[in-house]
């Protein structure tokens, strides 16, 4: 697997839906399945293991929407996702969902059979968190495809050397052989003549070509400036680099084979999406399948009247986080940062503080880059999947990232940014994921606000030279260990914590019955 990329693994995808691991991850799996079936899928049979997370969440957290949209070739921000059921029916897509215990080792496992009038393929994919995926098996052949290469898959009894003779190896990343399969990975699509040559080889049964679904292409034998927190610190000292955002630019430019200017430009584009998401949230949003009403506009009104406890930056952060979460909950376009469920924490903290500080576009983009490189280390050393490590993996990660970004807004050094990130993540270890009624709204909104304000406190403590004691890389290791010790019921399954309270179950029943705005008739005591 390639090293994490800021734009593949941390900040992004640009998407719609309640959950990046459920909505965007499943969509990318669906898109790859579609490409493998020559862009025509007529029938899907998908098996979910009850020991994972998808049996209890696939209908309510966007898995169905994403997977079926991907099978129809849509992007993660496609407007048609809002009414996906209608489009699935119009397309005549035949879908069967089974709940079968088959020993899935990852909580977000998709075991699928996809077919059209000409062929049938068996595909197993994983949604690994934050919209990232891995295809692990195709027609019984083990693979490891993350969607960051052009891949040509040659099935049958064929030798890799026979394939290599037909290639200009200078333009190919690698040729990998395993039982029954030879994979050619490249940063460009192979032409039809090459595909025909593969098909003519003795022993070949099937040839498939798949394009990337990630924005930054992978590369084999990457020459990276650093790949961990300690090696980054060494690199900074050797090259006399003061700021974390500069280190992020060096890393992402090497990771993606792009220029420093391009790295900064792409971040400005993402910040623009975030700002538009905030604006849409503040306009007031509605969506039928939703628990919470629009609340951010009421917060803004109360703030303008002086009805809140004084705290300009803090209140602006709360407002921005709320607007971002409400935009998400109404199927607006968002940046998963690092996930959709935590899309308010990191951007809300940085954009809220930047608004009060009147920071310019460049400064905000640099702050987000600092957040992004912290996210790279979390993606590499731990996870963004709440199904694996609770909300510590989402809001906890977002808080750690935001703390680094806030220090950058104040032109603090990379040492202080890393200290702030460490403190913020330390404060979030063990945070459970227990969404009420299986909707990514509550207590998700409160946890995003908590994560953002924790980041603000941690940033100020770091700027004031508080000692974080434990280095960030060790805190990430501890995060992994804590995640492994958390019980299944507290990791985004809807089976523990607030998700199983009587009120939560009543709300869930109301939403399943198609009742819009169930809180409207419940009142503050929610006597449903």
Steps between C-alpha positions, in 0.01 A plus 500: 500500500616854423589747773206718605432815300349816647255521209420129478491392861454806721324802349245364258312363328270782399172319548140481611366273770507444871812284519819487294578138587142397421399743223820593313689177569215284374462724194864450408465124542194514276684702235783248484250215476333684211831543316583134550166414337566722196287783641173308497357349817151352486495293819660522844501247782682634806569311823551681831641316801301555824830513688586824318332840493305494174203282594374763744610811308490441123157653448533799736861612460522520122645163404213415267506847348874492440535143377210520256611843379849365437359206303327759281828688450435810709755715683478543877351851473244418229167675556312185398611331824230696683230303317699185438207265562306648210802478269572139602140408418511687169825323407345160576791399724414164659628501860507228766643565848586201720605485865741206514771416750806414290789594728557855376810637670423867433177667626437669162521198271308488172479149352332549165393320187443740211374396160362609165371303201853394403692421818505469877775604741552432871665794677585567865578854608568681826415856597793586722399845629470855374389382155807282447453148366678177416383235255637178648364223276370461144370164378690321773831675426657698784574865414569827677354787300452843658374675187808718449639337182394407153493122532487228238404162644592189302328187633613149414808282487742760368858590587586857601803499271277435200300808595811713556624426147195680365557814709721805499614443857631856527137619506371233740506519878512124554384157383381278785424129466298283735307174464280533195562872445755746362444869582651787304495831688574830331431873517333496158246280323637229272373521142259253341774337290694405814183355654443291187857371519442386858177327398692308232753354744480128565314414820322833533133467602401861557650851483355797687605865505415730792565871543575688824227629731733718712623851408871435568655210311719248674861422421736213574841573650403847612789718611341675793661770714364327811240240598455544876496771765861436611636496143302817423663676796841388374416628152385835640821542696722403207320738264437779752122488451304683769134441423293185482313612186831516311576143599153400381570657160831314466331172591194528275701625202723193524206266569300615199778595259362855485644850551502692827270759342255228401487368856404845630255562215315174566465591865353838408241318291404282797478802730263658249273192520512519881403868499209432266390216729498739796302757304240242399468382858447853629226560244293238681472143379233232497492132414226244554704218654649708779476533876621852578345816358704797378666643813800699374288795387353522851850497647604783266192704597560449870864596458406823320262592785766448764310208647803268522787487744775719360762323291540624144729228365336219693149597392606547139651150507178353638303681229722378217503140629121502529453640149733239350322215676156627397615529141615137517173384656303653213707324231698811409846479346777473761866421544560191713759639740604239588154339481145612426392423855774733626482753217420783743781469754818582311364741236266663753781568744737641238240697301339636816829623644612631161181704468560678829870544420417619146753256357547510124449213253865395498519485879187285527628262231831468686315425823306225324824358361638477854183319601542274198850380581394411855218302341754318284673367811169393654395327175833319484524404866137457602165544322220743415237226523268530798406138430853409610576752775188694594463876460857542620587406140279774357444794735815417694706500183326818382578671828867407477516628143318823585735576788796501260310723258412750773864529606585564135244784485704660778827436312611256766788262429463140392613395850208686658258372237602140574473566874148635456404197288635265763306665782178510301517131410595401855177663617289292259627146560213258552222720351216265407292513180131455584286691247139539608250328269793400276511853356828688507354802681490449875708481707722563196432875495597535865810288453608712203458814711689334785780401261526852356505673837749245632721588203472869583597440863787270401632750246505781754669279757768403248551863399546577871766227521298243696677165501317230304731233650419214258611552136230488233622175344476324837150637557398362158639160604297522821193590293543179302531293818194664656301438182583132506378475859165670432200271484310455174184659640672837552645526150231638269276195506194660658516232769631692802523829686243768420389304193309250717335739743117493503483845341739399223299188420175701490657750262630218284155348478350838407749552220455147370127567486572794273412772749685820415648714780410256780617742770233752403229304677724367775580826678801535726412186694459306173204294622453336158 
